[in-house]
PDB file of C-alpha atoms in Angstrom:
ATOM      1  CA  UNK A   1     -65.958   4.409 -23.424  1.00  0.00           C
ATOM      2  CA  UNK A   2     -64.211   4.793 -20.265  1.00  0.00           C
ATOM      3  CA  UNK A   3     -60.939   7.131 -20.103  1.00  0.00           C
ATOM      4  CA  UNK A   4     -57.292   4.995 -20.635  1.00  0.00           C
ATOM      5  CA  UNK A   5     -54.916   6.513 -18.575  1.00  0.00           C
ATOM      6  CA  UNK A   6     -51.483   5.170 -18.978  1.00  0.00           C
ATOM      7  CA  UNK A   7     -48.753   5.605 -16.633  1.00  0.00           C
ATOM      8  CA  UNK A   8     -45.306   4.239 -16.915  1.00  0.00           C
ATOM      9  CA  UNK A   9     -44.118   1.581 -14.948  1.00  0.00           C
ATOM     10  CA  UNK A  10     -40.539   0.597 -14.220  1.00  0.00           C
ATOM     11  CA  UNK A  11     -39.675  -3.038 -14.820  1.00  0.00           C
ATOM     12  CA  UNK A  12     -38.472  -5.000 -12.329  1.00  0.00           C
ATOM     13  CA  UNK A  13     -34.817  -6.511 -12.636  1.00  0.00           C
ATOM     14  CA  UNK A  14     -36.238  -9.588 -13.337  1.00  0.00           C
ATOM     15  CA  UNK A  15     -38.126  -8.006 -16.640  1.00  0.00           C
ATOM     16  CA  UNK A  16     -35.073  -8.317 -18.176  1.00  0.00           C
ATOM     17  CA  UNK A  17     -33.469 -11.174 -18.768  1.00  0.00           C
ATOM     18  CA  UNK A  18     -29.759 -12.160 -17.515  1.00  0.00           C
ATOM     19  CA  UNK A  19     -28.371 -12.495 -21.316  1.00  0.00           C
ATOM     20  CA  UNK A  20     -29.069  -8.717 -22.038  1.00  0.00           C
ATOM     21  CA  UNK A  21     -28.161  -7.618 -19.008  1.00  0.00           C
ATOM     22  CA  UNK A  22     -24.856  -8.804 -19.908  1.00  0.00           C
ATOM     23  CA  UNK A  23     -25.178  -8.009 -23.252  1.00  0.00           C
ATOM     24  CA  UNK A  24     -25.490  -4.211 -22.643  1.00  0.00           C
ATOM     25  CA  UNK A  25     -22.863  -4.722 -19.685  1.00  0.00           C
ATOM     26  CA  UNK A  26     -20.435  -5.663 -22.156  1.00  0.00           C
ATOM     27  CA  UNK A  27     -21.319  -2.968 -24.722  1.00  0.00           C
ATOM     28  CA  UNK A  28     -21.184  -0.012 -22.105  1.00  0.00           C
ATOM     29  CA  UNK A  29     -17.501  -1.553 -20.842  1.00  0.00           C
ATOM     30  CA  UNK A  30     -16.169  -1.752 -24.646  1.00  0.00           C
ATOM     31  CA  UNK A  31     -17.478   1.793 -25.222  1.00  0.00           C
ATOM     32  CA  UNK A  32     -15.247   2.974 -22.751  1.00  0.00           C
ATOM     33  CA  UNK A  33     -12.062   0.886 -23.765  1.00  0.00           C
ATOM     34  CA  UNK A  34     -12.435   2.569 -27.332  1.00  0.00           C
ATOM     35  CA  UNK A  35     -13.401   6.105 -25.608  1.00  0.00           C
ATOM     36  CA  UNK A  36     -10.729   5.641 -22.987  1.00  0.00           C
ATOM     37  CA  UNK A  37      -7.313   6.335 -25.589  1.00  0.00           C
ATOM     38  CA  UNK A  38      -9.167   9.472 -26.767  1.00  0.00           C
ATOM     39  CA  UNK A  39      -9.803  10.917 -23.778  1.00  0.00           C
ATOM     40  CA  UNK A  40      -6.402  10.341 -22.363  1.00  0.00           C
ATOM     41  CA  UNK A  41      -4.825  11.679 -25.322  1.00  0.00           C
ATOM     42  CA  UNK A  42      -7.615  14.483 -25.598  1.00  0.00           C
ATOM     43  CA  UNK A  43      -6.423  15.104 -22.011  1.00  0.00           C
ATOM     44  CA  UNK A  44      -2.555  15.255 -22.487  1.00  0.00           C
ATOM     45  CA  UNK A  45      -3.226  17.898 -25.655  1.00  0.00           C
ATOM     46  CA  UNK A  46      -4.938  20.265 -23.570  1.00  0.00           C
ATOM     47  CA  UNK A  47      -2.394  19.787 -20.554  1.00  0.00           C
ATOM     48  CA  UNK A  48       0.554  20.617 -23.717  1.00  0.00           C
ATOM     49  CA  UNK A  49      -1.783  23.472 -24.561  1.00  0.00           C
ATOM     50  CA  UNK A  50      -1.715  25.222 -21.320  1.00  0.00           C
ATOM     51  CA  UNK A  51       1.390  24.786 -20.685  1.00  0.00           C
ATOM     52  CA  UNK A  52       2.779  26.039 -23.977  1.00  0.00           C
ATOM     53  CA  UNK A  53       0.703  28.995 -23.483  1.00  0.00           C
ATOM     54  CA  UNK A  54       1.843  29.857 -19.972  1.00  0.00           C
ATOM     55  CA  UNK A  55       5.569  29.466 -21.440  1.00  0.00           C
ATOM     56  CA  UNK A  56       4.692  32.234 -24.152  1.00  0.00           C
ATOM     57  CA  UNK A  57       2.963  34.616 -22.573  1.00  0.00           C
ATOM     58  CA  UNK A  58       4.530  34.725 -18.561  1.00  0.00           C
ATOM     59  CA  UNK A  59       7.121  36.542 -17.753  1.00  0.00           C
ATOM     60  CA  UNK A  60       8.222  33.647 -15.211  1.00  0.00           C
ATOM     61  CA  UNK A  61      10.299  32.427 -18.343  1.00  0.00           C
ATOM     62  CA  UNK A  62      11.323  35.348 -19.789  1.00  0.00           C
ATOM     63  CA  UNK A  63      14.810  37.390 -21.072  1.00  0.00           C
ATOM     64  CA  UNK A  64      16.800  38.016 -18.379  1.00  0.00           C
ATOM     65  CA  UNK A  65      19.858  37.026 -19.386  1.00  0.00           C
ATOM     66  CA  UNK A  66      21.564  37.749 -22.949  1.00  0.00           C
ATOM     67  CA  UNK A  67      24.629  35.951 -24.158  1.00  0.00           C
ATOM     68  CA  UNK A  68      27.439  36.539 -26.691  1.00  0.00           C
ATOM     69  CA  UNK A  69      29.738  34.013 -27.811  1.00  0.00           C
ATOM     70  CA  UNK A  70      31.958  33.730 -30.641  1.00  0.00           C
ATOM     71  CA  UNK A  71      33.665  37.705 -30.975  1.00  0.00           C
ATOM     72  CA  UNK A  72      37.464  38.386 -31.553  1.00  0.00           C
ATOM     73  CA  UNK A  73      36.619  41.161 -34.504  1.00  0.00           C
ATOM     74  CA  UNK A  74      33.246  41.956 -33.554  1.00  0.00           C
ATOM     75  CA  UNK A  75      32.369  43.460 -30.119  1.00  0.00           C
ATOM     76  CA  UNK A  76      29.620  42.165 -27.622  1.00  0.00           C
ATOM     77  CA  UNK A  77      27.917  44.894 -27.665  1.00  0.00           C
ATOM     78  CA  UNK A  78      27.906  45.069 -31.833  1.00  0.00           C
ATOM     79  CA  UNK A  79      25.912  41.498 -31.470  1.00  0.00           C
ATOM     80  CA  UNK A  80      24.050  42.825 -28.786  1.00  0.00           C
ATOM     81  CA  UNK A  81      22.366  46.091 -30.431  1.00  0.00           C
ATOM     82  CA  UNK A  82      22.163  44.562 -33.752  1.00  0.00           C
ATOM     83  CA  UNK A  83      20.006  41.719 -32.074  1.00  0.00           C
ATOM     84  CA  UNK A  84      17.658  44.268 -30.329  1.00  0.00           C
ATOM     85  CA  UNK A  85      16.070  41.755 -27.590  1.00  0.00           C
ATOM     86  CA  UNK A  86      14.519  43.502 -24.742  1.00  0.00           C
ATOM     87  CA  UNK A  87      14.864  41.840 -21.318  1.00  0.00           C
ATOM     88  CA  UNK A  88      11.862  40.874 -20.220  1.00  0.00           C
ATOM     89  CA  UNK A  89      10.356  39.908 -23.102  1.00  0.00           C
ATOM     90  CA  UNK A  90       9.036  35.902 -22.883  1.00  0.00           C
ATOM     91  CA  UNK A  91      11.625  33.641 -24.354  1.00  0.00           C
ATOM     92  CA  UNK A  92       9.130  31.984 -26.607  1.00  0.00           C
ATOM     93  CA  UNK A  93       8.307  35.118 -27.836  1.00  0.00           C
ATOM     94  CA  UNK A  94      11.481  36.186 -29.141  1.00  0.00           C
ATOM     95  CA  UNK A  95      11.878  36.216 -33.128  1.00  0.00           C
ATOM     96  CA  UNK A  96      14.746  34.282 -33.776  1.00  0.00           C
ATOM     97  CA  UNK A  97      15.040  34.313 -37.305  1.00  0.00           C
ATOM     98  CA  UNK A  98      14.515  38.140 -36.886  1.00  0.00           C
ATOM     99  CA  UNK A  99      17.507  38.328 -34.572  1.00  0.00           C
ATOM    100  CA  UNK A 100      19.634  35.998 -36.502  1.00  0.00           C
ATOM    101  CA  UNK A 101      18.993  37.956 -39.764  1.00  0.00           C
ATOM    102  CA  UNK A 102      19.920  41.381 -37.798  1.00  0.00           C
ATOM    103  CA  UNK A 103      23.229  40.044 -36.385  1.00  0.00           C
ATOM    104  CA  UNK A 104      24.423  38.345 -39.528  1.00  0.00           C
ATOM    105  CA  UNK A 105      24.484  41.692 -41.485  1.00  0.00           C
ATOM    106  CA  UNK A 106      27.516  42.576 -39.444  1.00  0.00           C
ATOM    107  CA  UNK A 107      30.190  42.637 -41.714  1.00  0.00           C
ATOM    108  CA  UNK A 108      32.076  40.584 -40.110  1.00  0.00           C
ATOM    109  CA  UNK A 109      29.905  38.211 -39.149  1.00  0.00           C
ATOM    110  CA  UNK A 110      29.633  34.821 -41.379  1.00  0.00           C
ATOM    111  CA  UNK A 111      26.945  32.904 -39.481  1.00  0.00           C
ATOM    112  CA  UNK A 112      24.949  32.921 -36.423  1.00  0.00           C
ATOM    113  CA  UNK A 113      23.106  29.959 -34.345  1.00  0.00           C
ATOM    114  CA  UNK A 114      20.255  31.206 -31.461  1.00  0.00           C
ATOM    115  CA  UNK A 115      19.312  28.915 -28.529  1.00  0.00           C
ATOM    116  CA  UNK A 116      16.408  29.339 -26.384  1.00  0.00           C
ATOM    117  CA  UNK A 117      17.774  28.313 -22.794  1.00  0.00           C
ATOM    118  CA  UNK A 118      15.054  27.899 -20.805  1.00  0.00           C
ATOM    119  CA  UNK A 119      14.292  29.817 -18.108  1.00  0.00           C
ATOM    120  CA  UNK A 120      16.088  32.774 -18.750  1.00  0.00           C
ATOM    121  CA  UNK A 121      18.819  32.812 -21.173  1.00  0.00           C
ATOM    122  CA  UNK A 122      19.189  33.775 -25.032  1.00  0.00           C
ATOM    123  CA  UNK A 123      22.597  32.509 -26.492  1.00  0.00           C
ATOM    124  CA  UNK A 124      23.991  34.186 -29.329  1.00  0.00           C
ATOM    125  CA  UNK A 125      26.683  32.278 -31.162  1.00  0.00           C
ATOM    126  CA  UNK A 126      28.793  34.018 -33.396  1.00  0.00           C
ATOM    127  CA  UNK A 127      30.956  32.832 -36.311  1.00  0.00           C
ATOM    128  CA  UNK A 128      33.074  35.264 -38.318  1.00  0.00           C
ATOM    129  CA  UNK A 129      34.875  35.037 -41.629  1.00  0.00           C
ATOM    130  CA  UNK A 130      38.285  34.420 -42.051  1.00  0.00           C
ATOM    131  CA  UNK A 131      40.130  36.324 -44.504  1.00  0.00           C
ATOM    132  CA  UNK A 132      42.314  34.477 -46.756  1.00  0.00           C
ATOM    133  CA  UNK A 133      43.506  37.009 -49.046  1.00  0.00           C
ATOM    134  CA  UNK A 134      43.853  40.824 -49.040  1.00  0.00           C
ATOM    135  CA  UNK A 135      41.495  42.488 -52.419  1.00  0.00           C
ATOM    136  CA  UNK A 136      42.731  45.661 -53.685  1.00  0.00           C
ATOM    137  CA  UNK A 137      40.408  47.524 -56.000  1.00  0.00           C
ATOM    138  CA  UNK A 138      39.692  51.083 -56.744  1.00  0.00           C
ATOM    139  CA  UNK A 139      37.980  51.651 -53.215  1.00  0.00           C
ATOM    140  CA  UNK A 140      41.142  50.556 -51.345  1.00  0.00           C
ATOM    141  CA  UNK A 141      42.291  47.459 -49.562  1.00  0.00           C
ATOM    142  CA  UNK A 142      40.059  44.587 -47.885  1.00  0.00           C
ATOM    143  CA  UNK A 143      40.254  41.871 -46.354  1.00  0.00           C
ATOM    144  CA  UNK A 144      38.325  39.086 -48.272  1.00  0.00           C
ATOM    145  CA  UNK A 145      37.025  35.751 -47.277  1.00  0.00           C
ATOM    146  CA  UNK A 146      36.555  32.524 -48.694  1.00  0.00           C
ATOM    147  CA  UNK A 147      33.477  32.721 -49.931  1.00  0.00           C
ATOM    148  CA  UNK A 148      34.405  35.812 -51.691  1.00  0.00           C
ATOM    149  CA  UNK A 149      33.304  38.463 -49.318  1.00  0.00           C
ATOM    150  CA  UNK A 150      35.634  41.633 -48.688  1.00  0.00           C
ATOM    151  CA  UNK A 151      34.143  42.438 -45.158  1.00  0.00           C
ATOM    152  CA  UNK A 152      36.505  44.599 -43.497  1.00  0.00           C
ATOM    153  CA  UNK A 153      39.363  47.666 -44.261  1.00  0.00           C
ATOM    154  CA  UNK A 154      42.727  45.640 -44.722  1.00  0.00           C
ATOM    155  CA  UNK A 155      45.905  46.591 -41.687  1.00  0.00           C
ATOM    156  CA  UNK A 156      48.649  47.802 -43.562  1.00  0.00           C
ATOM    157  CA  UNK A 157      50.395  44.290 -42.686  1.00  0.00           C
ATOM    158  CA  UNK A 158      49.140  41.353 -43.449  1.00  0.00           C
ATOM    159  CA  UNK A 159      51.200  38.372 -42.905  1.00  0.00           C
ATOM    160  CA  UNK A 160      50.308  35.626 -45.183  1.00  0.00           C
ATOM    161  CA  UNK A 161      47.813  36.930 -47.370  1.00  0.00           C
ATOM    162  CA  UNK A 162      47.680  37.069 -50.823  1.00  0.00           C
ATOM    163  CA  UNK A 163      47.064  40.286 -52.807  1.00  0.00           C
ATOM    164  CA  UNK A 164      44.263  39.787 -54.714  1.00  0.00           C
ATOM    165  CA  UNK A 165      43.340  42.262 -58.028  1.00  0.00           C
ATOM    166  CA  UNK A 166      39.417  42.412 -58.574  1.00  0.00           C
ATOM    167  CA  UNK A 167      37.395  44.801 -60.228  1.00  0.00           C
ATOM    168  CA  UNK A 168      33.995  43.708 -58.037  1.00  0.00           C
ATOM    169  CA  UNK A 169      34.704  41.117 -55.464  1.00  0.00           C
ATOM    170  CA  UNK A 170      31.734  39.451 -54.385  1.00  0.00           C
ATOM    171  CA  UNK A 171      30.253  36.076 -53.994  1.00  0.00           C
ATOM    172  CA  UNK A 172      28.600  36.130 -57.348  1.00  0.00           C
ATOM    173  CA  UNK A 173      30.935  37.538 -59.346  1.00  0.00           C
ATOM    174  CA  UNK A 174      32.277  34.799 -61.923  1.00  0.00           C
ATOM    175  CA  UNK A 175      36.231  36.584 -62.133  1.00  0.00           C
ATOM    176  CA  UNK A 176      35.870  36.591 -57.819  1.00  0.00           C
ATOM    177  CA  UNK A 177      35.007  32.646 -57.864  1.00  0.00           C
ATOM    178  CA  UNK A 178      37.576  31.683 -60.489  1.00  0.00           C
ATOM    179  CA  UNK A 179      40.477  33.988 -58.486  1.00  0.00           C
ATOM    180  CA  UNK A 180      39.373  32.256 -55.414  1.00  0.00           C
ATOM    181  CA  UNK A 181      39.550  28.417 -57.021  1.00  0.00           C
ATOM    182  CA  UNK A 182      43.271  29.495 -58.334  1.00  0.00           C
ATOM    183  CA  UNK A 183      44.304  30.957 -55.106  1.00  0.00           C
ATOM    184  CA  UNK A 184      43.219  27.667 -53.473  1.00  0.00           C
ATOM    185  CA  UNK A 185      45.280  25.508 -55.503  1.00  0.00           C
ATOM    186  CA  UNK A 186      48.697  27.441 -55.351  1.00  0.00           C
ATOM    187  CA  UNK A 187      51.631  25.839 -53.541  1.00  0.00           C
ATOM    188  CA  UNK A 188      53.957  27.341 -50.925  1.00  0.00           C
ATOM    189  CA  UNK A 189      56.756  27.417 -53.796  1.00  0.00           C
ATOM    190  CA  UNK A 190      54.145  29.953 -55.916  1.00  0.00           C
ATOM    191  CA  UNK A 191      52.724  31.801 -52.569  1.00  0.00           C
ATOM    192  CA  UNK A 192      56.412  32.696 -51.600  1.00  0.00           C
ATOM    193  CA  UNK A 193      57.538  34.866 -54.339  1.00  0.00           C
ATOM    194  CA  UNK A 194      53.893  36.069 -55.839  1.00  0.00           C
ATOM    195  CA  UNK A 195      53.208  39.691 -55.065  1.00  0.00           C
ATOM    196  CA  UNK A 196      49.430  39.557 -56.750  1.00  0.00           C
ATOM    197  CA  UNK A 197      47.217  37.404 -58.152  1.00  0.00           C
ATOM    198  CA  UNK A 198      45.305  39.424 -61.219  1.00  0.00           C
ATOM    199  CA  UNK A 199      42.334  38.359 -62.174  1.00  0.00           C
ATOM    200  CA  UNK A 200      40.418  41.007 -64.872  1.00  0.00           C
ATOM    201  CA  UNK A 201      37.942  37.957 -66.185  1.00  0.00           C
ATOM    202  CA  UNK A 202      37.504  34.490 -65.590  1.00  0.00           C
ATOM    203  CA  UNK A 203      39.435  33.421 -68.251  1.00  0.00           C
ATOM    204  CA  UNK A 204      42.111  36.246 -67.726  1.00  0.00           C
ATOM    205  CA  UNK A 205      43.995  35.337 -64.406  1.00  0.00           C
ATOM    206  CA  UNK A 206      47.615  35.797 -64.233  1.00  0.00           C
ATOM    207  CA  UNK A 207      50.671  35.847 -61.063  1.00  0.00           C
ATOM    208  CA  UNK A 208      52.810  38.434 -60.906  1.00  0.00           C
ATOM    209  CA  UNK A 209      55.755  37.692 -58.928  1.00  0.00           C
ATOM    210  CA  UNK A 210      58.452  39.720 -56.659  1.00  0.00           C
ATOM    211  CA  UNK A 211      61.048  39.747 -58.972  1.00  0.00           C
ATOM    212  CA  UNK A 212      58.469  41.048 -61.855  1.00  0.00           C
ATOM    213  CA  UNK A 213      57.980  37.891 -64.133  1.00  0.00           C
ATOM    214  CA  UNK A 214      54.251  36.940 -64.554  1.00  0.00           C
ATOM    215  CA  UNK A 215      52.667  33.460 -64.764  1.00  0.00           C
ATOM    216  CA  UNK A 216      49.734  33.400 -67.411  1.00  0.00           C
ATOM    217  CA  UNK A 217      47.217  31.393 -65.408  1.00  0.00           C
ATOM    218  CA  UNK A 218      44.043  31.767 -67.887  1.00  0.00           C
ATOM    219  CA  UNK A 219      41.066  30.285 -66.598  1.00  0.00           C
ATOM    220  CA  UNK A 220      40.689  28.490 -63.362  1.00  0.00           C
ATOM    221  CA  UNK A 221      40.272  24.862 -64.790  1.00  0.00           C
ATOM    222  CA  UNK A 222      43.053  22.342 -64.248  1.00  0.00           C
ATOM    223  CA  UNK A 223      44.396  24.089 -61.307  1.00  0.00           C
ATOM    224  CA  UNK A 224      46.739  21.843 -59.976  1.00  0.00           C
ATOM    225  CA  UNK A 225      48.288  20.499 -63.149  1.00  0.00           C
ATOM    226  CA  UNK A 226      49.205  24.128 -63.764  1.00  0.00           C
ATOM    227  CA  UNK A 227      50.251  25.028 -60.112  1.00  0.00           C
ATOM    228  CA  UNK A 228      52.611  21.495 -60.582  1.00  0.00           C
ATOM    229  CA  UNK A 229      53.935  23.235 -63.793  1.00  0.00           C
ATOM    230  CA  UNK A 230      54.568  26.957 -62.626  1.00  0.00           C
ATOM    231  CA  UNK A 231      56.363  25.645 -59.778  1.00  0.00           C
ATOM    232  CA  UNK A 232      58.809  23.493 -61.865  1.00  0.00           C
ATOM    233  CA  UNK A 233      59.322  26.336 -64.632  1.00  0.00           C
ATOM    234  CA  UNK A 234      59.973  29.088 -61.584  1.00  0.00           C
ATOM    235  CA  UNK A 235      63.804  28.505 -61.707  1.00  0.00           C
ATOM    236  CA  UNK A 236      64.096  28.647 -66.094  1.00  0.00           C
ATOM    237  CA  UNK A 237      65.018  31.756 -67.930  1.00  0.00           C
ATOM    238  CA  UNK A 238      62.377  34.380 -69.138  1.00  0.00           C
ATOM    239  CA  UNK A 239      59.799  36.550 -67.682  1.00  0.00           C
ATOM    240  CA  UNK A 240      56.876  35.152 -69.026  1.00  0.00           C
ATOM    241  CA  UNK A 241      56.213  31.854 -67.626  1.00  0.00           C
ATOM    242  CA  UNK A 242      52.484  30.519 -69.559  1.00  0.00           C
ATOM    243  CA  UNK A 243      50.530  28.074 -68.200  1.00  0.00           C
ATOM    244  CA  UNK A 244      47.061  28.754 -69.384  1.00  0.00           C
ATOM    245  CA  UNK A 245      47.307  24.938 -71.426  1.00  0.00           C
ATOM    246  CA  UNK A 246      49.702  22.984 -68.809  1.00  0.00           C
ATOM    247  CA  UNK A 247      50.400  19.962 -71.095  1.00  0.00           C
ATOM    248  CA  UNK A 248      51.981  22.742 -73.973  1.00  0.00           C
ATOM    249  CA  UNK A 249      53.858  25.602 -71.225  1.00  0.00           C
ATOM    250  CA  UNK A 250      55.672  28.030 -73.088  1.00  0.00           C
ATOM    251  CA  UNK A 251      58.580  30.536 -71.296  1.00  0.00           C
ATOM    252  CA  UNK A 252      59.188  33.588 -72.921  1.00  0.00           C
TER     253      UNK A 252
END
């Protein structure tokens, strides 16, 4: 039998008729309309890629500039050594939550807010508590905010704050919170002549006034049905005014 050899031939144009033709015209074309989203966004992600590496890791947008705002207490250079950025360092870099963690355990120092301002600059914002009453325990006098926070050695004046009497003033502490509610609700006509508010417990919270009467508070519930009440007894007889159950007040 003689030797096949087969060879492969390309078909003409005309081997394949005009309907496929089109056919696999129309298939190739709709393979890229589907493709053509993907690749676009495929293309976009890599071009966010780059570019959020080169921000990270050049120094082209990097520390250079360091920025305090906020201080009267608290000193710029306070924020600036408890936040411990290095110039130079890439601004993306820079551990924000790390630097806002260091800065807010100034004493002083209620809250802090970091922005990133791009090229160059880190902004610091500051805010610090305001005392609204002076705390007086065994370790001296402080001032104490309202959150219940004694953050800094009292001045030997203090113009219109309260005295406050606590055994442990801090934010958790139940007598702190109750002192604080009661010292929120009292009127001018109670602020004026009250030398201290006590408060030993909770429930145990009393006014002791200038010319040495005392108002029983008791606990801090009903606050300014008993304020109301202390204020209208202030000008009766007796040095015991008690207003621990405002609708029954008894002066003794």
């Amino acid at each position: 039998m003689a030797d096949r050899r087969w060879r492969l031939v390309r078909a003409g144009r005309d081997a394949v008729p005009e309907s496929v033709r089109r056919f696999n015209a129309r298939a190739r074309r709709n393979k890229l309309r589907v493709a053509r989203p993907w690749l676009i966004t495929a293309g976009v992600v890599l071009v966010l890629a780059i570019a959020a590496a080169v921000l990270y890791w050049t120094p082209a947008v990097s520390v250079r500039d360091l920025r305090v705002r906020g201080t009267a207490v608290v000193t710029e250079r306070e924020v600036l050594d408890a936040a411990a950025v290095r110039r130079g360092v890439p601004l993306l870099r820079v551990d924000v939550d790390g630097v806002r963690s260091r800065v807010a355990a100034i004493a002083p120092v209620r809250s802090v807010d970091i922005t990133r301002m791009p090229p160059s600059t880190l902004e610091i914002r500051v805010t610090e508590r305001t005392a609204v009453a002076v705390v007086e325990n065994p370790g001296g006098r402080w001032l104490l905010d309202e959150t219940g926070v004694a953050y800094l050695p009292a001045p030997v004046e203090n113009p219109g704050l309260v005295l406050v009497r606590l055994a442990t003033p801090n934010p958790t502490d139940a007598t702190t919170r109750a002192a604080l509610a009661v010292l929120t609700a009292l009127t001018q006509e109670l602020r004026d002549p009250l030398a201290a508010l006590v408060a030993e417990a909770p429930a145990r919270i009393r006014l002791e006034l200038t010319d040495g009467r005392t108002v029983v508070w008791g606990d801090s519930s009903e606050n300014d049905a008993k304020a109301r009440v202390a204020a209208a007894m202030l000008g009766k007889p007796g040095q015991v005014i008690d207003v621990s159950a405002p609708e029954f007040v008894t002066v003794r």
